[in-house]
Coordinates of C-alpha atoms in Angstrom, one line a residue:
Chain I
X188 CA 0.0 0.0 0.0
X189 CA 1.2 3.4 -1.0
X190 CA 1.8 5.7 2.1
X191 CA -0.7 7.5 3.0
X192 CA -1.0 11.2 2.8
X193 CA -2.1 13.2 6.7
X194 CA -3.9 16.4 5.8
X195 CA -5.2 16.6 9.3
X196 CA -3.0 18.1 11.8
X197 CA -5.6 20.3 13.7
X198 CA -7.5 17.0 14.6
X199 CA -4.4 15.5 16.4
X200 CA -0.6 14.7 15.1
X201 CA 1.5 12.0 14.9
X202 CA 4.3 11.6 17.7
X203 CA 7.0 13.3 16.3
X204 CA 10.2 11.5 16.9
X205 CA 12.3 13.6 19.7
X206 CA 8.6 12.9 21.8
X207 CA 8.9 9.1 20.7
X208 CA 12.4 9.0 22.3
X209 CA 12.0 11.3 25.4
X210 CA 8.9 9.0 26.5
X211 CA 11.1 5.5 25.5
X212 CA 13.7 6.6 28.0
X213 CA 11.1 7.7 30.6
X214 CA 9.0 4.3 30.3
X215 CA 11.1 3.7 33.3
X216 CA 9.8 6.1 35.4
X217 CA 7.2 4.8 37.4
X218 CA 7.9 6.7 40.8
X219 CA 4.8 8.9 41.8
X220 CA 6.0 12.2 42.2
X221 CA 4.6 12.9 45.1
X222 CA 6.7 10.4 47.1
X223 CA 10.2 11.2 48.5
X224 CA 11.8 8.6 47.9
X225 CA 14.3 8.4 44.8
X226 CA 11.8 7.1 42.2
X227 CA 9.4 9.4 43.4
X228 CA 12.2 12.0 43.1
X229 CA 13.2 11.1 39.5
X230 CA 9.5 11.2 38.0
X231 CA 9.3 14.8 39.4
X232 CA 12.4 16.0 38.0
X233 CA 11.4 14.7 34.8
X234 CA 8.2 16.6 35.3
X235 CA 9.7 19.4 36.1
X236 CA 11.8 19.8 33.4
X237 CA 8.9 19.1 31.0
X238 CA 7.3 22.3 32.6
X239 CA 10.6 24.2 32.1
X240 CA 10.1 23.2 28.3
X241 CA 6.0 24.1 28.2
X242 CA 6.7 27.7 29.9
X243 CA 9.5 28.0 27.9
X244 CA 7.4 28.0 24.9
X245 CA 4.7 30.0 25.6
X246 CA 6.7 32.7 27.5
X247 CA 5.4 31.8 30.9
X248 CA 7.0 31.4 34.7
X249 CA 7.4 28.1 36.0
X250 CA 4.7 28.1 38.4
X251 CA 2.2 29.4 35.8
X252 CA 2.0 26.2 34.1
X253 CA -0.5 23.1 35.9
X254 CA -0.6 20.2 33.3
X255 CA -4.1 18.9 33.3
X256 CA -5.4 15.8 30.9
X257 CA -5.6 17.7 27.9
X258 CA -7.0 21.1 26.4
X259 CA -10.6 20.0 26.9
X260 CA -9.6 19.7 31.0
X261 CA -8.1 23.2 30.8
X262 CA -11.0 24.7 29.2
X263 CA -13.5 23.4 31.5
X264 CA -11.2 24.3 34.7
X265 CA -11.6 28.5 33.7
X266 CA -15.1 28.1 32.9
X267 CA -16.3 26.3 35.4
X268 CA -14.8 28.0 38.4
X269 CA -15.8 31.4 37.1
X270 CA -18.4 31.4 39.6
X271 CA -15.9 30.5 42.3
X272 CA -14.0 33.6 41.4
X273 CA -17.3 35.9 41.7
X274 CA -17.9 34.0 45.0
X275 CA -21.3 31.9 43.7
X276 CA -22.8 35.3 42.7
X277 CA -25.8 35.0 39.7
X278 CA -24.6 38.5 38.9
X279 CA -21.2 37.4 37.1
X280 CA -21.6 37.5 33.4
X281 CA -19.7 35.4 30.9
X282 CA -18.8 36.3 27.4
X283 CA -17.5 33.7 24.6
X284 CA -16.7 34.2 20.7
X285 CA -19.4 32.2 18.7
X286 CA -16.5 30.5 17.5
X287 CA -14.9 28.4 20.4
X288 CA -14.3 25.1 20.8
X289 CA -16.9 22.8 21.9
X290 CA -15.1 22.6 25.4
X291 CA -15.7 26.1 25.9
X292 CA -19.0 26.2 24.6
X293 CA -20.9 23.7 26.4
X294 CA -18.8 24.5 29.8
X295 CA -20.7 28.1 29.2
X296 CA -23.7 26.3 28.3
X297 CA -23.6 24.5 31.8
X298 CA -22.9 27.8 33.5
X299 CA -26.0 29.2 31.8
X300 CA -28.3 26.6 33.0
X301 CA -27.0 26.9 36.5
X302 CA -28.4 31.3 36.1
X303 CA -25.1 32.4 35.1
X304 CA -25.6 35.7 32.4
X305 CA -23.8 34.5 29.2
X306 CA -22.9 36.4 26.2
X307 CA -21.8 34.5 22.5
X308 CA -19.6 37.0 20.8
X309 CA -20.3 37.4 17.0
X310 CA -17.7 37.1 14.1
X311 CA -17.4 39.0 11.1
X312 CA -17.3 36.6 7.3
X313 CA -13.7 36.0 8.1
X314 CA -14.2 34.8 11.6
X315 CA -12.6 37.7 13.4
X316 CA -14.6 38.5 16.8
X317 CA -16.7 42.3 16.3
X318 CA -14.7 44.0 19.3
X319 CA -17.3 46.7 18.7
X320 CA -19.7 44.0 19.9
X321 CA -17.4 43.0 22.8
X322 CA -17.2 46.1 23.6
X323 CA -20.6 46.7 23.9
X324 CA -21.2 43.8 26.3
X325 CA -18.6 44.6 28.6
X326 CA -19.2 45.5 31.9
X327 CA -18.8 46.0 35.4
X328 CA -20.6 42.4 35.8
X329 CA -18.4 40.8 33.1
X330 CA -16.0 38.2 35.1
X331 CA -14.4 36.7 32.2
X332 CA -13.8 36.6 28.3
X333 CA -12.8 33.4 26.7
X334 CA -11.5 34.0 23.1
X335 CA -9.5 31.3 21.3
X336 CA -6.3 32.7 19.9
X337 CA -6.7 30.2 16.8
X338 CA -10.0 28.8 15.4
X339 CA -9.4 25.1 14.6
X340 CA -11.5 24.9 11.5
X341 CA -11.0 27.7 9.8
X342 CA -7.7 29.3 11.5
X343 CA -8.7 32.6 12.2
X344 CA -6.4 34.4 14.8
X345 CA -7.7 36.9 17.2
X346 CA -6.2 40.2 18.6
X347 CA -6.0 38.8 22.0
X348 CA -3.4 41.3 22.9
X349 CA -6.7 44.0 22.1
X350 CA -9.2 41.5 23.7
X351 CA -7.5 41.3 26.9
X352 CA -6.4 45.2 26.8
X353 CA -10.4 45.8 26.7
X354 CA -11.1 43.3 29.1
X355 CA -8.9 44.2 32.0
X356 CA -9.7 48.1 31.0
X357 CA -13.1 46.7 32.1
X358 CA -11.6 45.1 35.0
X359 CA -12.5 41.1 34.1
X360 CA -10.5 37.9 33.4
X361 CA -9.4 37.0 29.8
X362 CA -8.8 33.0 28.8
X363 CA -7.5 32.1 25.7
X364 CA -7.8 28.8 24.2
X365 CA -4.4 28.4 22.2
X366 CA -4.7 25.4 21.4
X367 CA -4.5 25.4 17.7
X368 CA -2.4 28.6 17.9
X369 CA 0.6 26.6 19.5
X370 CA 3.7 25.7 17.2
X371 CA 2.4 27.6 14.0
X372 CA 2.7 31.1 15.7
X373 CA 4.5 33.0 18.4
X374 CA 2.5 32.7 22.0
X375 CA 4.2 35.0 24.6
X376 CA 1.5 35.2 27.2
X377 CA 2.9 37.8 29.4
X378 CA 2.7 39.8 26.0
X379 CA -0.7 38.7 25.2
X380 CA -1.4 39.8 29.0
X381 CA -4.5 37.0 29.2
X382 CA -4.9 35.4 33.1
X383 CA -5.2 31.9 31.5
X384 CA -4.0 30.1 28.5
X385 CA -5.0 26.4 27.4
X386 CA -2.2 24.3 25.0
X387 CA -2.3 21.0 24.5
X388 CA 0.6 18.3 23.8
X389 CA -0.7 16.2 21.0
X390 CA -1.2 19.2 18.5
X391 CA 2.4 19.6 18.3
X392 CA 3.8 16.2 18.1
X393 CA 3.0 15.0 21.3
X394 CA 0.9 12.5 22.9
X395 CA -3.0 12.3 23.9
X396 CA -4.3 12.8 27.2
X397 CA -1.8 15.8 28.3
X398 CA -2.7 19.3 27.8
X399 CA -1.4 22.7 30.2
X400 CA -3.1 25.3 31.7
X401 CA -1.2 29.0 31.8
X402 CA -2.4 30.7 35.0
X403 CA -1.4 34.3 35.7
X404 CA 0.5 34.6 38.9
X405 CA -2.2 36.5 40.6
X406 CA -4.8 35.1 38.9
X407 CA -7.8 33.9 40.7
X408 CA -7.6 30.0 40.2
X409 CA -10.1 27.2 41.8
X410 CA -9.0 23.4 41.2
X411 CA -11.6 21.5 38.6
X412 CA -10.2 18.1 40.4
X413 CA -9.7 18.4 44.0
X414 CA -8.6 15.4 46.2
X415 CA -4.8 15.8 46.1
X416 CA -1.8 18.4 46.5
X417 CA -0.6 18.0 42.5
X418 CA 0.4 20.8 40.6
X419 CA 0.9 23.2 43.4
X420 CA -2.7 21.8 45.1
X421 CA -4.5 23.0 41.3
X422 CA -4.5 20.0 40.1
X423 CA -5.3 16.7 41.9
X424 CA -4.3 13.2 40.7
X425 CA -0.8 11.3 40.4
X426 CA 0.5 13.1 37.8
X427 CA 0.9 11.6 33.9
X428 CA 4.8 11.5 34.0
X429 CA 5.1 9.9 31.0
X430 CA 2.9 12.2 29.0
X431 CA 3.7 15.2 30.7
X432 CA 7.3 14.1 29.6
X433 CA 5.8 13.5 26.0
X434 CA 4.1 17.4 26.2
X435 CA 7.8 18.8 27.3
X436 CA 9.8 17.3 24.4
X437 CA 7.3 18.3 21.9
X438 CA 7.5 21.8 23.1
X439 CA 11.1 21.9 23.3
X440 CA 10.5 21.4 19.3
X441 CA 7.9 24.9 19.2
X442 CA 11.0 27.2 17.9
X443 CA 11.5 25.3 15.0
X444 CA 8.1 24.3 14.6
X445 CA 7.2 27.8 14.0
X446 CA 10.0 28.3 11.4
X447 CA 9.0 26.1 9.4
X448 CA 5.5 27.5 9.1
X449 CA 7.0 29.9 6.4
X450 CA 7.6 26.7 4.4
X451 CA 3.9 24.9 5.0
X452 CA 2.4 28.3 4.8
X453 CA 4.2 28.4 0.9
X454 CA 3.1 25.3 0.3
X455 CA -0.6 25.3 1.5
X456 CA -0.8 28.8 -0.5
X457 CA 0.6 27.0 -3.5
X458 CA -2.2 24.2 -2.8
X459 CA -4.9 26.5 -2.8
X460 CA -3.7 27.9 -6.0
X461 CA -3.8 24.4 -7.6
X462 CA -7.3 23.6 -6.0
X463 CA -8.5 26.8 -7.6
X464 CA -7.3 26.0 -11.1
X465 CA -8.8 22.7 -11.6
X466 CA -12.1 22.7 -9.3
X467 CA -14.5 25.2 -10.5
X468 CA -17.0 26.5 -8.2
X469 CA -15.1 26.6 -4.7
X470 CA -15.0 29.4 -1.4
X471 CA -12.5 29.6 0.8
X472 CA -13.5 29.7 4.6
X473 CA -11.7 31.8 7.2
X474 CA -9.0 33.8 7.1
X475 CA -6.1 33.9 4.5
X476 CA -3.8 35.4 6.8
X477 CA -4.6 33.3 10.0
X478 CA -2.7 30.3 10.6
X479 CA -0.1 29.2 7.8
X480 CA -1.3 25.4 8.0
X481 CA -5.3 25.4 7.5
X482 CA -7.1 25.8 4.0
X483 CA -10.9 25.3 5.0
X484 CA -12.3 25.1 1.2
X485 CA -15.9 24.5 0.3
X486 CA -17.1 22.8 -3.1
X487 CA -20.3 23.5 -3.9
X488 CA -22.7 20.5 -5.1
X489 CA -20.4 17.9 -3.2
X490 CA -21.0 16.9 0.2
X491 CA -18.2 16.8 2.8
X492 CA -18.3 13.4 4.1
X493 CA -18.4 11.7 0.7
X494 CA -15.5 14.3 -0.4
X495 CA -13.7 12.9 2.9
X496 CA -14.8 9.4 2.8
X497 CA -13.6 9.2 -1.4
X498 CA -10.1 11.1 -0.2
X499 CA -9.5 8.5 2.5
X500 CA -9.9 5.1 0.0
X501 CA -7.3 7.1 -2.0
X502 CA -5.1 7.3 0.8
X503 CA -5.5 11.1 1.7
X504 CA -6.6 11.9 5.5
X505 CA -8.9 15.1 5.8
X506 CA -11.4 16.7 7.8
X507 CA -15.2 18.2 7.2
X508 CA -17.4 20.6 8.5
X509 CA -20.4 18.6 7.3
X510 CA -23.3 17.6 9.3
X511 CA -23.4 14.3 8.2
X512 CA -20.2 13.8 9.4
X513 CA -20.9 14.7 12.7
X514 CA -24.2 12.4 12.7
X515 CA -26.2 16.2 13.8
X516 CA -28.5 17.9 11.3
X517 CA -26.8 21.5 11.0
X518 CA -23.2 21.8 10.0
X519 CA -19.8 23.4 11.8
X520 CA -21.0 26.3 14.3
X521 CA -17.6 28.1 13.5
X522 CA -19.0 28.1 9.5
X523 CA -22.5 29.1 10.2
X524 CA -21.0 31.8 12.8
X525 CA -19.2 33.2 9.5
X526 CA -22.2 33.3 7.8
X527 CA -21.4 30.5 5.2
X528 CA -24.4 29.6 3.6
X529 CA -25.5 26.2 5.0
X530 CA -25.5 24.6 1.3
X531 CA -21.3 25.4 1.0
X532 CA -20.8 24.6 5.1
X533 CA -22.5 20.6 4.1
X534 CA -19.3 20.4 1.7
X535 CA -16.2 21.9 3.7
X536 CA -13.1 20.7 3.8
X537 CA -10.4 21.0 5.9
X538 CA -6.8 20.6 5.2
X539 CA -4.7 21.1 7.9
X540 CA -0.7 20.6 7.3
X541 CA 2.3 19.4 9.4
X542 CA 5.7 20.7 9.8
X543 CA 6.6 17.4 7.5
X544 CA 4.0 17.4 4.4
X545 CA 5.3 18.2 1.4
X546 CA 4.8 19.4 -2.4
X547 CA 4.5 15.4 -2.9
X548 CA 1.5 15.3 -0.7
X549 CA -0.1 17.8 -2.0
X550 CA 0.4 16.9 -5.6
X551 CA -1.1 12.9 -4.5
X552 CA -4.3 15.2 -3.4
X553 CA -4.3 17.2 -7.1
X554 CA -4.4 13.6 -8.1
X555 CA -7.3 12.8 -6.8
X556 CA -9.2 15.8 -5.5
X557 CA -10.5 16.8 -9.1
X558 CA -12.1 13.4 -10.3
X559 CA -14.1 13.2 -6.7
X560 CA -15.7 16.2 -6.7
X561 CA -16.4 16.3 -10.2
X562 CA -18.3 12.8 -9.9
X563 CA -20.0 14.1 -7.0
X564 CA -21.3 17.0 -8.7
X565 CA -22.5 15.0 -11.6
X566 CA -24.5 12.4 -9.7
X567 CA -25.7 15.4 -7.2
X568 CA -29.3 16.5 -7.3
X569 CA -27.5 20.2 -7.5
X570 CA -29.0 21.0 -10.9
X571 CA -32.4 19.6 -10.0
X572 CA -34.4 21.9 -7.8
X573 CA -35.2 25.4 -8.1
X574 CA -34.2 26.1 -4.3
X575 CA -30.6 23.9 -4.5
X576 CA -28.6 25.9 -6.6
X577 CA -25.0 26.3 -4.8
X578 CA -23.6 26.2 -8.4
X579 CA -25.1 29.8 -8.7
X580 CA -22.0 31.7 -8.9
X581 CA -23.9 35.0 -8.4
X582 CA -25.2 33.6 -4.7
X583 CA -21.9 32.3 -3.9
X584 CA -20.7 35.9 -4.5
X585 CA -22.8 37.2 -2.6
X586 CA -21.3 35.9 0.7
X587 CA -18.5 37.9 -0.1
X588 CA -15.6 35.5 0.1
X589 CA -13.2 34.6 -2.1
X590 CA -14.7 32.2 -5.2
X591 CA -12.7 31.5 -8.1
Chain E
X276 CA -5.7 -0.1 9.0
X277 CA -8.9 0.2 6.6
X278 CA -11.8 0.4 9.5
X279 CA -14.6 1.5 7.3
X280 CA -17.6 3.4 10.0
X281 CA -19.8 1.6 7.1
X282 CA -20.4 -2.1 6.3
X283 CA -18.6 -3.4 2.6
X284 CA -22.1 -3.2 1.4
X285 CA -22.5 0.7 2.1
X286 CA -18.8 1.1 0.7
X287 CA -19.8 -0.6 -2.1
X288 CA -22.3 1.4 -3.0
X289 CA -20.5 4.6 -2.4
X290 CA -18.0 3.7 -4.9
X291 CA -19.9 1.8 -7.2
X292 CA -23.4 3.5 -7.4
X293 CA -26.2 1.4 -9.0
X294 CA -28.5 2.8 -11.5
X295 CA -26.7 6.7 -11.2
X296 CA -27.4 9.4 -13.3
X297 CA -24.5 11.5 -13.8
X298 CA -25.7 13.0 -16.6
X299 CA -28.6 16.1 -16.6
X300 CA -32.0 14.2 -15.9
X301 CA -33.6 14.8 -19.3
X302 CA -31.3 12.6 -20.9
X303 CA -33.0 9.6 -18.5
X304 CA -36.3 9.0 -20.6
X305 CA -39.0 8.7 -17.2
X306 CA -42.2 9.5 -16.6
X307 CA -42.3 9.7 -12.9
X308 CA -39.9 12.2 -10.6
X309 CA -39.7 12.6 -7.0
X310 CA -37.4 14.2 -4.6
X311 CA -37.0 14.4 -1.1
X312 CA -34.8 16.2 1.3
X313 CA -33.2 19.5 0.4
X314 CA -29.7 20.5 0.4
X315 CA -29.7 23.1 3.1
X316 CA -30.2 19.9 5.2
X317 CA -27.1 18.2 3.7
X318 CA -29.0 15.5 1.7
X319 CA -30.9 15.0 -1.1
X320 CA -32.8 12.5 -3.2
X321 CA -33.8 12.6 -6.7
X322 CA -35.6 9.6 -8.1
X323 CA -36.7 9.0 -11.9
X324 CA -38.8 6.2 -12.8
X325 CA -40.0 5.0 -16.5
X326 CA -43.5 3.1 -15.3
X327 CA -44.8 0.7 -17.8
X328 CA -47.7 -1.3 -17.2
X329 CA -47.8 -0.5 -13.3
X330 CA -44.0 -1.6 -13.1
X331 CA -40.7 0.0 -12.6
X332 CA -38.7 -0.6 -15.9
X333 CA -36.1 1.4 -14.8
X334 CA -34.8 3.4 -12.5
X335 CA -32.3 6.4 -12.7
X336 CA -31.2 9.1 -9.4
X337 CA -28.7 11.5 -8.1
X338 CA -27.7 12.2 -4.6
X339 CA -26.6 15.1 -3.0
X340 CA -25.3 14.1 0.4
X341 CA -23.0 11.2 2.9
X342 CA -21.8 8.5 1.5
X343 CA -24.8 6.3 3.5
X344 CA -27.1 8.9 1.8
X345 CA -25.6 7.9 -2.1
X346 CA -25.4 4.3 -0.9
X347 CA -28.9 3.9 0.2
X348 CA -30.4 5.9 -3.0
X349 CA -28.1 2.9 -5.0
X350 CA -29.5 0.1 -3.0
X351 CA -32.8 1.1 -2.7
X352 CA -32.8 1.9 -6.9
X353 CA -31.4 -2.0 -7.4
X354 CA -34.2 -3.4 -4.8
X355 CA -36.9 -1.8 -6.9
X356 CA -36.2 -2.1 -10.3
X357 CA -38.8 -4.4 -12.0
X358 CA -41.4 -4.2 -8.9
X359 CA -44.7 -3.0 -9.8
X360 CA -45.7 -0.1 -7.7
X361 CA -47.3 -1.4 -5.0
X362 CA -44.2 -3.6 -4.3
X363 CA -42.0 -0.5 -4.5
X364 CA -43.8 1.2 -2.0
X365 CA -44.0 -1.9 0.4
X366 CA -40.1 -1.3 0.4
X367 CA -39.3 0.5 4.1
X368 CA -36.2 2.0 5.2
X369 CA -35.6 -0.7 7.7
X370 CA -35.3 -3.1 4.5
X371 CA -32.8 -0.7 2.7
X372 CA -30.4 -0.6 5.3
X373 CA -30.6 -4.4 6.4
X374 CA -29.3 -4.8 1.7
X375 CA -26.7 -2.4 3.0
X376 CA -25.6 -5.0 5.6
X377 CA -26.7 -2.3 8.2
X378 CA -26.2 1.4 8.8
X379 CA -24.8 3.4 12.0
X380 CA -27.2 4.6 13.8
X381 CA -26.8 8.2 13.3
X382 CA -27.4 7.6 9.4
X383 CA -30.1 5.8 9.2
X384 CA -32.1 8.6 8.5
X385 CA -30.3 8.9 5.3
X386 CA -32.1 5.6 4.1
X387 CA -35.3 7.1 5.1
X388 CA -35.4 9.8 2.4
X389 CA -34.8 7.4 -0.6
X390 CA -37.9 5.9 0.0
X391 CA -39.4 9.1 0.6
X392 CA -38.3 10.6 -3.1
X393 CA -39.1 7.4 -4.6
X394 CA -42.8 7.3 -3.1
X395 CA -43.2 11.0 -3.8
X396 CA -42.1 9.9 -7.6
X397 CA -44.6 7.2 -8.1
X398 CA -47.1 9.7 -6.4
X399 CA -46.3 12.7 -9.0
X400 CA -46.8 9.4 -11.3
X401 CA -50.3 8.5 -10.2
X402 CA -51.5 11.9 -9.4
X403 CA -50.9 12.6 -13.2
X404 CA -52.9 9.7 -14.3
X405 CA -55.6 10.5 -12.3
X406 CA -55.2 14.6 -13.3

């Protein structure tokens, strides 16, 4: 079998071979790192260092750093003691972009049902969040913002730096899930100035089930998991030493991660190009100048999980914002929040690059790319109905993104 | 390191449709049409029949939508052809998706709309007789 091509970096990445090593030599640390003894002492060096490397990267003190079990844990330890911070007063009001990540979103949900005041920020067509509207929401009631630094489907980047300036000027907490944003751009969260930052290992070459959460020194903080003194009594449960070890070698590789963005950002550019030339009737989703690894492409006529499903038999590993995919009856809430028309949002596509695809990879996807969509189209009831027309060029303009 | 969410019947289908119409429908010589489902929703059915003497001769569709969606328009066009109309409409979704070997869950739904364009077809089909 020919090797297969992995166009889907956002949704998780291989172990990247400096992780694969630094966890093969710590396979024999078994000490819990709580105990005193030597193996005890050995697993929380390790750990230690591994938080050296995560701070390190994002520009943070040691003791800002709690490792939790991955981005989704972080997520949900902000939102859900927000109303610790406001001491269990219905007053506090919470304000997210429309376009977080599920974690966020149905950990504000929760708060909602419990009487807590939230507030779902709106994005412009590029998925930028309307700071005129954040602005207008603001208040002396507002305890915290949550704005991801990088949408995962489409790659938008916020002005967090802006975000937090109006958020503190209002005198409330700003979390940012980074998630995405980690190893494709710069994160230096003193700069950014946000209370709490959420990163996650197995985005950047390391493994699952370890993420970090960035808390400002100062910052109020209650523990999600409580029962132990881990993590600097933030954090209970014997600690994950061999994929917190894992999450500090992959972020030891951040620098060069990030330099070599220039290089996937060239040749996902290059790929959109190539898409645009031999596939008629496509829009691009998101913003052009957000990350350099996602393309988030619509074909019109052609649904995303066949698209995805026809990519995979030819060896190619992508991602969809369809709601067939999903197994739910509306598409991606990131492409509805930019106002995609629902039609296009059914046959999204992601392609999300790592540090190591190349022009070969994208040239096996020209390959075959073409050929599905324009079977698709031809057996699609597109032409059929007078309501079904996404091969309307003059609607798909009028969304106002780019269509070649 | 091929674990298809779908049976080999359903993948089948997908990649091999049965009875397909890639080309524009008035090149398919029918005198019944149905559809179901709409595209804002992600799927949709389009089902042309040629009815002689109260039986399906043939059978042509298009899909827009999942791959469960173009494989149970497929199967659902092979079960039919050559049933008179009653038979046809005897056809429930549970029956399309035990030819596909089974669906998940979450898609069986898909199946549901096949039969829905086909009975709307061989309505629009009798409603013009009677009309």
């Amino acid at each position: 079998m020919t090797q297969r091509v992995y166009l889907d970096h956002a949704a998780t990445t291989p172990l990247s071979a400096e992780v694969r090593q630094a966890m093969q030599e710590a396979f024999g640390l078994f000490g819990n790192a709580s105990s005193f003894h030597a193996e005890g002492r050995q697993a929380g060096a390790a750990i230690e260092q591994a938080r050296a490397n995560v701070a390190a990267a994002v520009g943070a003190e040691l003791g800002e750093i709690i490792f939790t079990s991955g981005g989704s844990e972080a997520n949900n330890t902000v939102l859900q003691s927000l109303r610790e911070f406001q001491g269990d007063s219905l007053e506090s009001e919470l304000i997210v972009s429309a376009i977080e990540h599920p974690s966020v979103l149905m950990a504000a949900k929760r708060l909602q049902k419990r009487g807590t005041k939230v507030h779902y920020l709106p994005v412009d067509r590029l998925g930028q969040v309307k700071l005129s509207e954040l602005k207008k929401v603001l208040g002396g009631k507002t305890a915290l913002v949550s704005a991801m630094m990088a949408n995962n489907e489409i790659g938008t980047v916020q002005n967090i730096a802006e975000i937090t300036r109006l958020t503190h000027t209002a005198g409330a907490l700003v979390h940012t899930d980074a998630v995405q944003a980690l190893g494709k751009i710069p994160i230096n969260v003193h700069e950014l100035g946000v209370d709490y930052a959420t990163f996650s290992a197995h985005k950047i070459g390391g493994p699952k089930g370890v993420g970090a959460l960035y808390v400002r020194n100062a910052a109020p903080f209650t523990p999600l998991i409580v029962g132990g003194h881990q993590e600097g009594n933030r954090r209970a449960g014997t600690e994950n030493t061999l994929g917190i070890v894992g999450f500090g070698a992959a972020a030891k590789q951040v620098p060069r991660f990030i330099n070599q963005m220039a290089k996937t950002k060239v040749l996902r550019d290059d790929f959109f190009v190539q898409i645009s030339i031999k596939i008629p009737q496509i829009v691009r989703n998101g913003d052009p100048d957000g990350l350099p690894n996602i393309l988030n492409i619509s074909f019109a006529g052609a649904e995303g999980e066949s698209i995805l499903l026809a990519l995979d038999d030819d060896g190619i590993a992508v991602s969809t914002g369809s709601a067939c995919a999903s197994g739910d009856t509306s598409p991606s809430h990131v492409l509805m929040a930019i106002q995609a028309d629902p039609e296009l949002a059914h046959g999204s596509i992601r392609f999300s690059f790592g540090p190591d695809n190349t022009a070969e990879d994208t040239e096996r996807v020209m390959q075959a790319l073409p050929g599905i969509i324009e079977k698709l189209r031809a057996m699609s009831t597109v032409h059929s109905t007078p309501h079904s027309t996404p091969l309307d060029t003059k609607r798909i303009m009028k969304t106002g993104r780019e269509v070649r | 390191m091929n674990d298809w969410i779908y049976s080999e019947e359903v993948k089948d289908h997908f990649f091999h449709p049965r009875n397909v119409l890639f080309e524009d429908e008035s090149l398919f010589k029918h005198n019944a049409r149905g559809i179901a489902g709409n595209v804002v929703c992600g799927d949709q059915m389009l089902m042309l029949l040629r009815i002689e003497d109260n039986t399906i001769k043939d059978i042509r569709w298009k899909t827009y939508g999942c791959a469960s969606a173009i494989a149970s328009t497929s199967a659902l066009s092979e079960m039919v052809k050559g049933m008179t109309l009653d038979q046809a409409l005897a056809i429930k979704a549970e029956d399309v998706a035990e030819h596909l070997g089974g669906l998940p869950k979450k898609k069986f739904h898909c199946s549901v709309l096949g039969s829905e364009a086909l009975k709307n077809a061989i309505e629009n089909y009798q409603n013009s007789l009677n009309g």
